[in-house]
CSV table of C-alpha atoms and ligand atoms in Angstrom, one decimal:
chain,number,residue,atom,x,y,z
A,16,UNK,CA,59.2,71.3,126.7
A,17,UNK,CA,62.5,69.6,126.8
A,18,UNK,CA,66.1,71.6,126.9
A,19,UNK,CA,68.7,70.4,125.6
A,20,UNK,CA,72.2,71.2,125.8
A,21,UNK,CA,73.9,68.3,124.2
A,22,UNK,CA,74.1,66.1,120.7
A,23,UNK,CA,73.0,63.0,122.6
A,24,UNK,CA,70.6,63.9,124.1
A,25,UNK,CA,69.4,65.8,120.9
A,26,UNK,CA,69.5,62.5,118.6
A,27,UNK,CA,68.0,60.3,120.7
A,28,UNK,CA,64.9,62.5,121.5
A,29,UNK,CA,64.5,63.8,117.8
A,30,UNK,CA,65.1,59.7,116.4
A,31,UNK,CA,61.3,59.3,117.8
A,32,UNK,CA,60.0,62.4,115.6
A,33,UNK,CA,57.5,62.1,113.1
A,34,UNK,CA,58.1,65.5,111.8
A,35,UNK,CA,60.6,68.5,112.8
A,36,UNK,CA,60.7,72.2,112.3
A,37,UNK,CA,63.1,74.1,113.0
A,38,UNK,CA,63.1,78.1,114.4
A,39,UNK,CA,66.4,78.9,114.9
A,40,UNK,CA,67.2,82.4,117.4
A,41,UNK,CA,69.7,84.3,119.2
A,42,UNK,CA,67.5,84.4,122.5
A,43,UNK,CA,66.3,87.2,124.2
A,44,UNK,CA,62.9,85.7,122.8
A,45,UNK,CA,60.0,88.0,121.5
A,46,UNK,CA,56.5,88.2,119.9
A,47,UNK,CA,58.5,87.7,116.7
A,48,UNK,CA,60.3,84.6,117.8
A,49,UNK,CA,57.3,83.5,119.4
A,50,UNK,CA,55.0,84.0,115.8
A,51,UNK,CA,57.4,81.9,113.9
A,52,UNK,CA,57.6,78.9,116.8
A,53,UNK,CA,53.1,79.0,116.3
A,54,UNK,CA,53.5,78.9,112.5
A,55,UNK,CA,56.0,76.3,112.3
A,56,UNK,CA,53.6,74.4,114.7
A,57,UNK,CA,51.6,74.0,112.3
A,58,UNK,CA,53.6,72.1,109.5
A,59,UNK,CA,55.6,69.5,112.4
A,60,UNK,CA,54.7,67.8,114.9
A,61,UNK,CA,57.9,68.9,116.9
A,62,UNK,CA,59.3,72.5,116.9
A,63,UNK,CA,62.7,72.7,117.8
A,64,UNK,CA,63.9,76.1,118.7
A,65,UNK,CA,67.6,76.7,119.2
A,66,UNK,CA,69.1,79.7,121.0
A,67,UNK,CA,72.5,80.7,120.5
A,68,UNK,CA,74.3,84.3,120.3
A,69,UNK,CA,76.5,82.8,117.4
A,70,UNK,CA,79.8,85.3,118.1
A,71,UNK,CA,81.3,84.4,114.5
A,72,UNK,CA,78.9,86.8,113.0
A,73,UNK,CA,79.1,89.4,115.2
A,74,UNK,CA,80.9,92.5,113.2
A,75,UNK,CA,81.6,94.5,116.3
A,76,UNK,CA,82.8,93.0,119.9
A,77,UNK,CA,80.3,95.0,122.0
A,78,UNK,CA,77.7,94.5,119.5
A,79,UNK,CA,78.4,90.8,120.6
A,80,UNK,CA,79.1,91.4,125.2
A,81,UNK,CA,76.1,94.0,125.1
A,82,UNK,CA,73.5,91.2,122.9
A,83,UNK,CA,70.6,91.0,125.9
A,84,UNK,CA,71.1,87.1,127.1
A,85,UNK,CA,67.8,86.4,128.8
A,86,UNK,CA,67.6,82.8,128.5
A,87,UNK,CA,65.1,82.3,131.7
A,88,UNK,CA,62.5,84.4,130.7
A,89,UNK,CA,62.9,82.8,126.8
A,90,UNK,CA,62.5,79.5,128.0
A,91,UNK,CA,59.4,80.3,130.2
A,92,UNK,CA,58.1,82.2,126.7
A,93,UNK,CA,59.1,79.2,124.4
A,94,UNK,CA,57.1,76.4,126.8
A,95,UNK,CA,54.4,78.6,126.6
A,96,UNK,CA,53.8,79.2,123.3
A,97,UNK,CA,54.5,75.1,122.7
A,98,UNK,CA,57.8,74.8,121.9
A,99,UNK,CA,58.7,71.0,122.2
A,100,UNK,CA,62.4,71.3,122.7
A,101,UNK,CA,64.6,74.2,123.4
A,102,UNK,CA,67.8,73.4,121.9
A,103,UNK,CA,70.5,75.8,123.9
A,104,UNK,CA,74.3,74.8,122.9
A,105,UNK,CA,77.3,76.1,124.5
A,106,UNK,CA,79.7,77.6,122.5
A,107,UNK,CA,81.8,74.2,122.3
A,108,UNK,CA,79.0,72.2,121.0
A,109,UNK,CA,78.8,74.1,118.0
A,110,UNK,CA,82.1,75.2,117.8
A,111,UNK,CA,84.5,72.4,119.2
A,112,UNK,CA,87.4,73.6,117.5
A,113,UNK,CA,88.2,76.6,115.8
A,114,UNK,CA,86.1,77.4,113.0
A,115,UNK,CA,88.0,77.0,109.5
A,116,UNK,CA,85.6,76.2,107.2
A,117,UNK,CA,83.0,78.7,105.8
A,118,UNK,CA,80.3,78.7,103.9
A,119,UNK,CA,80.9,80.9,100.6
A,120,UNK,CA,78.3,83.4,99.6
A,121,UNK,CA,77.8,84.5,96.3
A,122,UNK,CA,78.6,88.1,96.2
A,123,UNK,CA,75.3,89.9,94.6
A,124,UNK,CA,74.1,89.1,98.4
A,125,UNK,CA,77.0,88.8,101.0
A,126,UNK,CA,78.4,92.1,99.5
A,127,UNK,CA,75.3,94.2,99.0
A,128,UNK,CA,73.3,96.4,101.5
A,129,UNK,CA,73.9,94.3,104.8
A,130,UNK,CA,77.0,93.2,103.7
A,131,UNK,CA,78.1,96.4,103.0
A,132,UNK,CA,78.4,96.8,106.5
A,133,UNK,CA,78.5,93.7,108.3
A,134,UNK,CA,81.8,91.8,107.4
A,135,UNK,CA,81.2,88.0,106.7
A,136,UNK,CA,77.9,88.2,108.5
A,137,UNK,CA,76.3,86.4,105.3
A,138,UNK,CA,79.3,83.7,105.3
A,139,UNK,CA,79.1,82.9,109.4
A,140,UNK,CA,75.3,82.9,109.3
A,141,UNK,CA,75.4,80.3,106.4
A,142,UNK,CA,77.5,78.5,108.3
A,143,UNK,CA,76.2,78.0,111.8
A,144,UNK,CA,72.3,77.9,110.4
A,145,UNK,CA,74.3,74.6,108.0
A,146,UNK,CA,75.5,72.8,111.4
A,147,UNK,CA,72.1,73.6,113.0
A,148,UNK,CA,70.6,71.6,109.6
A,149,UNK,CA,73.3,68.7,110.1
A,150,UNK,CA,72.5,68.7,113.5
A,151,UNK,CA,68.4,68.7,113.6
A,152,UNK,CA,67.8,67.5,110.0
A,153,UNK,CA,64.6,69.8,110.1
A,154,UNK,CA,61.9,69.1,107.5
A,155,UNK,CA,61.1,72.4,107.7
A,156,UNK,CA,62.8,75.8,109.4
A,157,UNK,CA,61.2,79.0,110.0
A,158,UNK,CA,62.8,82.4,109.8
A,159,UNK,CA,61.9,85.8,109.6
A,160,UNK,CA,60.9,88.6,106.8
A,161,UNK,CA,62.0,91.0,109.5
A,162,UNK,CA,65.8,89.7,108.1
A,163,UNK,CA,64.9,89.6,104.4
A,164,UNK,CA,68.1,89.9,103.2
A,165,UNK,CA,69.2,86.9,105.3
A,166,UNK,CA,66.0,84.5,104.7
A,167,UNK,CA,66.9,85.3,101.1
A,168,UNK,CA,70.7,83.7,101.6
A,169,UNK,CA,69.0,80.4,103.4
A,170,UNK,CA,66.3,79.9,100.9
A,171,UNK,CA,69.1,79.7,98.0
A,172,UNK,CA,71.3,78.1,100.5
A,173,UNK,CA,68.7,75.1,100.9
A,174,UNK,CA,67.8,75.4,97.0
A,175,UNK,CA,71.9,74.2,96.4
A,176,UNK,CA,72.5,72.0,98.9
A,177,UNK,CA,70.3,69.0,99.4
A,178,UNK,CA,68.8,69.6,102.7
A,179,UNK,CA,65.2,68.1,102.0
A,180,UNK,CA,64.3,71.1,104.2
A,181,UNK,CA,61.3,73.3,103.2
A,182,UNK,CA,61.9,76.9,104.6
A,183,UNK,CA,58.9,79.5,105.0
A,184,UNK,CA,59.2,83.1,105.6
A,185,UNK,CA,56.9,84.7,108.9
A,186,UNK,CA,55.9,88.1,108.8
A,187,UNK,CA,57.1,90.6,110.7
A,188,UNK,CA,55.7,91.4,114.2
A,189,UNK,CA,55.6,95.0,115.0
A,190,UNK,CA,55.0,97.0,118.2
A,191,UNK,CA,51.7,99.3,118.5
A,192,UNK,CA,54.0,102.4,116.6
A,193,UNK,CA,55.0,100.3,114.0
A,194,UNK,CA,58.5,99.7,115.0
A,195,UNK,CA,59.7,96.1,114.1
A,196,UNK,CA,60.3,94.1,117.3
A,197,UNK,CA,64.0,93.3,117.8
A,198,UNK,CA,66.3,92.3,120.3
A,199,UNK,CA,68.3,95.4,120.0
A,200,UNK,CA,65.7,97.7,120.4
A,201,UNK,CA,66.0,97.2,124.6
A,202,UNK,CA,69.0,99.6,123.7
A,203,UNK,CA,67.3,102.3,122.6
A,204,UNK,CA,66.4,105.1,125.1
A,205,UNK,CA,63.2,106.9,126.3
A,206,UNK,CA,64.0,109.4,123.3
A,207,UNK,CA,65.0,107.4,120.8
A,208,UNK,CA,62.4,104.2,121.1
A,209,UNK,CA,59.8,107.6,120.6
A,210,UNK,CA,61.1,107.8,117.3
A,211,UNK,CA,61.8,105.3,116.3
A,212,UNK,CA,59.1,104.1,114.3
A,213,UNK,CA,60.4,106.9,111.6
A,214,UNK,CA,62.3,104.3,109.6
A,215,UNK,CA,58.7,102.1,109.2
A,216,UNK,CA,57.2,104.9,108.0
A,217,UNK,CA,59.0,105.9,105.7
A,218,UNK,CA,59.3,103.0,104.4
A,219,UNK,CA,55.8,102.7,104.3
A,220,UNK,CA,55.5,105.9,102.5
A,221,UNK,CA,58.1,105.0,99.9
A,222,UNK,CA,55.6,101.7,99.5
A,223,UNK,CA,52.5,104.2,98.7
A,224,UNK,CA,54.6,106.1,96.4
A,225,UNK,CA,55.5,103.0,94.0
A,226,UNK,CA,51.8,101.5,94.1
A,227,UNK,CA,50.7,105.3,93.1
A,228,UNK,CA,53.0,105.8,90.4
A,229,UNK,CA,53.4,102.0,88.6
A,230,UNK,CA,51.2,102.8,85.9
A,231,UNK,CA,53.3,106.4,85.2
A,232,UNK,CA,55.4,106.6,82.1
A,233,UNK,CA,58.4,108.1,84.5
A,234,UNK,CA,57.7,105.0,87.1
A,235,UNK,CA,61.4,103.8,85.7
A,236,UNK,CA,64.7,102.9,88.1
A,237,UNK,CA,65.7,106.6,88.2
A,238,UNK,CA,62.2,107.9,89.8
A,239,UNK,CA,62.9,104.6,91.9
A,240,UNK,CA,66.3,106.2,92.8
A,241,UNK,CA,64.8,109.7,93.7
A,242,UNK,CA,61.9,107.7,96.5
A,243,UNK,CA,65.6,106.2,98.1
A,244,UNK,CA,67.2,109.6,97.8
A,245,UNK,CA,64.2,111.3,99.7
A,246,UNK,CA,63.6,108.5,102.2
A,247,UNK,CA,67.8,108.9,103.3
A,248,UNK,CA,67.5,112.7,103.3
A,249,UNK,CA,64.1,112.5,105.4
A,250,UNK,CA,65.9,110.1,108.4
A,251,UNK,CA,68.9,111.6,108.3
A,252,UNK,CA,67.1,114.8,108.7
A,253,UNK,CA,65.6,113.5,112.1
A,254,UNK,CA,69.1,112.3,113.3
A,255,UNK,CA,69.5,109.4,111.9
A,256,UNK,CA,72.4,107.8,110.5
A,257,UNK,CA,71.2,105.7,107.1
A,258,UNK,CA,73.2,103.3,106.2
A,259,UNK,CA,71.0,102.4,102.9
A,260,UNK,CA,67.7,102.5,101.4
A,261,UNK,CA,67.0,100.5,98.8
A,262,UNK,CA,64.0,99.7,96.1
A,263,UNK,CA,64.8,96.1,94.8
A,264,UNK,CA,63.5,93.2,92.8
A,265,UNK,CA,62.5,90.5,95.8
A,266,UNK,CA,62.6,87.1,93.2
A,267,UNK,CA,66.2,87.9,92.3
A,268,UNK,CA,67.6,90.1,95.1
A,269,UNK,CA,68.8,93.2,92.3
A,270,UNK,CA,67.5,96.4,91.0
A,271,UNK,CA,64.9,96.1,88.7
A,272,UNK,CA,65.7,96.3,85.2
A,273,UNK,CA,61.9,97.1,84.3
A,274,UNK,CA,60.0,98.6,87.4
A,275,UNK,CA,56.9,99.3,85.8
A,276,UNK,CA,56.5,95.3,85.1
A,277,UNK,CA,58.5,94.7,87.8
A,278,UNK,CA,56.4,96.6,90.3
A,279,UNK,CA,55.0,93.7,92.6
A,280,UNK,CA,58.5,91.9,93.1
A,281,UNK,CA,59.2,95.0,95.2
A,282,UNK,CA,60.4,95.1,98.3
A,283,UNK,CA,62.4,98.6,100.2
A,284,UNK,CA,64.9,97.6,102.7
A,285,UNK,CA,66.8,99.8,105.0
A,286,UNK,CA,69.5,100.1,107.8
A,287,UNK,CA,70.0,103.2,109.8
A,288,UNK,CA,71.6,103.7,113.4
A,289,UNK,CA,69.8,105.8,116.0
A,290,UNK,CA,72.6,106.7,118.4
A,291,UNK,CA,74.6,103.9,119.4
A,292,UNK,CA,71.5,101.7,118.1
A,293,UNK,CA,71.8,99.7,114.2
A,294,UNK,CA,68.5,99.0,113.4
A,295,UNK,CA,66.8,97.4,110.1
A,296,UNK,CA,63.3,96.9,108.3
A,297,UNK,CA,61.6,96.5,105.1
A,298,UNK,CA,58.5,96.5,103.8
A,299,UNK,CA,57.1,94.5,100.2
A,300,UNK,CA,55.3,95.8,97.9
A,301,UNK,CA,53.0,93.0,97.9
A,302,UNK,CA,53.7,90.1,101.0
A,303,UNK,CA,54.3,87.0,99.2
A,304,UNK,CA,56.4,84.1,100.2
A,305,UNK,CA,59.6,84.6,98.2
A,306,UNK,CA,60.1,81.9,95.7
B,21,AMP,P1,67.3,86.7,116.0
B,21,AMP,O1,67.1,86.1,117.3
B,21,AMP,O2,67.2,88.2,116.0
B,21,AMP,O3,68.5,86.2,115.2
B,21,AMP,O4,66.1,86.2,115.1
B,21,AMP,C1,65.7,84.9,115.0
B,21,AMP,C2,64.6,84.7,113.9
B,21,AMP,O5,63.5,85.6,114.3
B,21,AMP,C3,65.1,85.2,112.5
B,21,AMP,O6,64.6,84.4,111.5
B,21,AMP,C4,64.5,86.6,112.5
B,21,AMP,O7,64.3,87.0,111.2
B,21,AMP,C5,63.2,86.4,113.2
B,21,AMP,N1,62.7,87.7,113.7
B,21,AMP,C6,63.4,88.6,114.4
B,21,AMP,N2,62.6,89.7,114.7
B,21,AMP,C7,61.3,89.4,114.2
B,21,AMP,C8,60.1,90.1,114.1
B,21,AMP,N3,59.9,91.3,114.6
B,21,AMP,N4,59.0,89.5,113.5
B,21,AMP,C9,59.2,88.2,113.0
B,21,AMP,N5,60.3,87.5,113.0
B,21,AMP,C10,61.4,88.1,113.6
């Protein structure tokens, strides 16, 4: 595995490339990381994976000084599981001035559910994931449903601007509980990471609920509204903090105007803190690639 820390270097070694996909991550490498650098192994010959704790999208400061930085241990992981170069940048690489320019995104996503919450977040990810494209010219890139919401915004992203990039969706790796892998679970303590599979479940439960009921005459968006209403009262009930839950149509990233013909473009998404802790999921209805 190569690492790379510099545009030169980058060019000249991907100029030789048949093929290149692209995984792009914060660091603090996982199983999930790790998944999407094996399937994008098997559409390119070179997988690039880039680590970089992007600060523009960071809503909160500590969020940002507290993000585990591991980059040893994620460089050891990434050679293992085949990674052919590690792209790492510093901070002046990809930012060598200060940034003006941002990528706009359309409201229906940068201002729902995440972006309720997170600021720009939709408009600073768009925008450093764009320089990574200019940069690597990927033919394809890899990213996570775990972030549906935000593999959504790329997919239209690359579907408006011609970046002769295909991108594919992994599933989501979870621990043995359930719980989503994620950097930011290393915050959660003893009592907290024992619970906090909760959110999974009852997402998984809101899941059983709609595949039950499709075929019932009251299966319309206000029964829909009643499984969110119950799944918010049930976390916060356990001592969480939801931020949303949410039924929605997957294809087109709104409620459903028709659930009962709607019912397999479901997906439930949520976002809850558990103590100091923000941490999201989702689960589909059906897993599909989205479209
Ligand atoms: P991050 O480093 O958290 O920005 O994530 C980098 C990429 O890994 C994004 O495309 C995420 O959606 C994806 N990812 C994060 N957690 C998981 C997971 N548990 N399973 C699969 N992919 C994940």
């Amino acid at each position: 595995m190569k690492i790379i820390n510099n545009i030169d270097v980058l060019k000249s070694e991907l100029g030789a490339r048949k093929s290149i996909a692209l995984v792009p991550t914060m660091g603090n490498i996982h199983e999930g990381h790790l998944s999407l650098v094996r399937y994008a192994k098997n559409y390119a010959d070179t997988v690039v994976c880039t680590i970089f704790v992007n600060q523009l999208q960071f809503n909160e400061k500590a969020d940002f000084f507290t993000y585990p930085r591991t980059i040893d241990n994620d460089l050891k992981k990434l050679e293992i599981n085949k990674t052919d170069i590690a792209f790492v940048p510093p901070e002046e690489l990809m930012y060598p001035c200060e940034q003006e320019f941002f990528i706009e995104v359309p409201e229906y996503i940068s201002k729902s559910l995440e972006g309720q919450f997170r600021g720009p977040f939709f408009s600073r990810v768009a925008t450093i994931v764009l320089k990574f494209f200019l940069l690597i010219r990927p033919d394809i890139a890899v990213f996570g449903k775990k972030d549906f919401q935000q593999a959504f915004m790329i997919k239209k992203l690359c579907l408006q601007f011609p970046m002769q990039c295909t991108i594919l969706l992994g599933e989501t790796i979870r621990d043995l509980d359930g719980l989503a892998l994620s950097s930011r679970n290393s915050h959660l303590g003893v009592s907290e990471r024992a619970k906090a599979n909760q959110m999974y479940k009852i997402l998984v439960n809101m899941k059983e609920e709609i595949f039950q009921n499709k075929e019932q005459e009251y299966f319309n968006l206000k029964f829909l509204n009643q499984l969110e209403d119950t799944g918010r009262d049930k976390l916060n009930k356990e001592g969480w903090e939801c931020e949303y839950i949410k039924i929605i149509n997957k294809d087109f990233f709104r409620e459903p105007i028709c659930p009962k013909t709607e019912w397999r473009q479901l997906i439930v998404l949520a976002a809850a803190r558990l103590g100091n802790t923000r941490l999201i999921d989702n689960v589909e209805i059906i897993e599909s690639n989205i479209q």
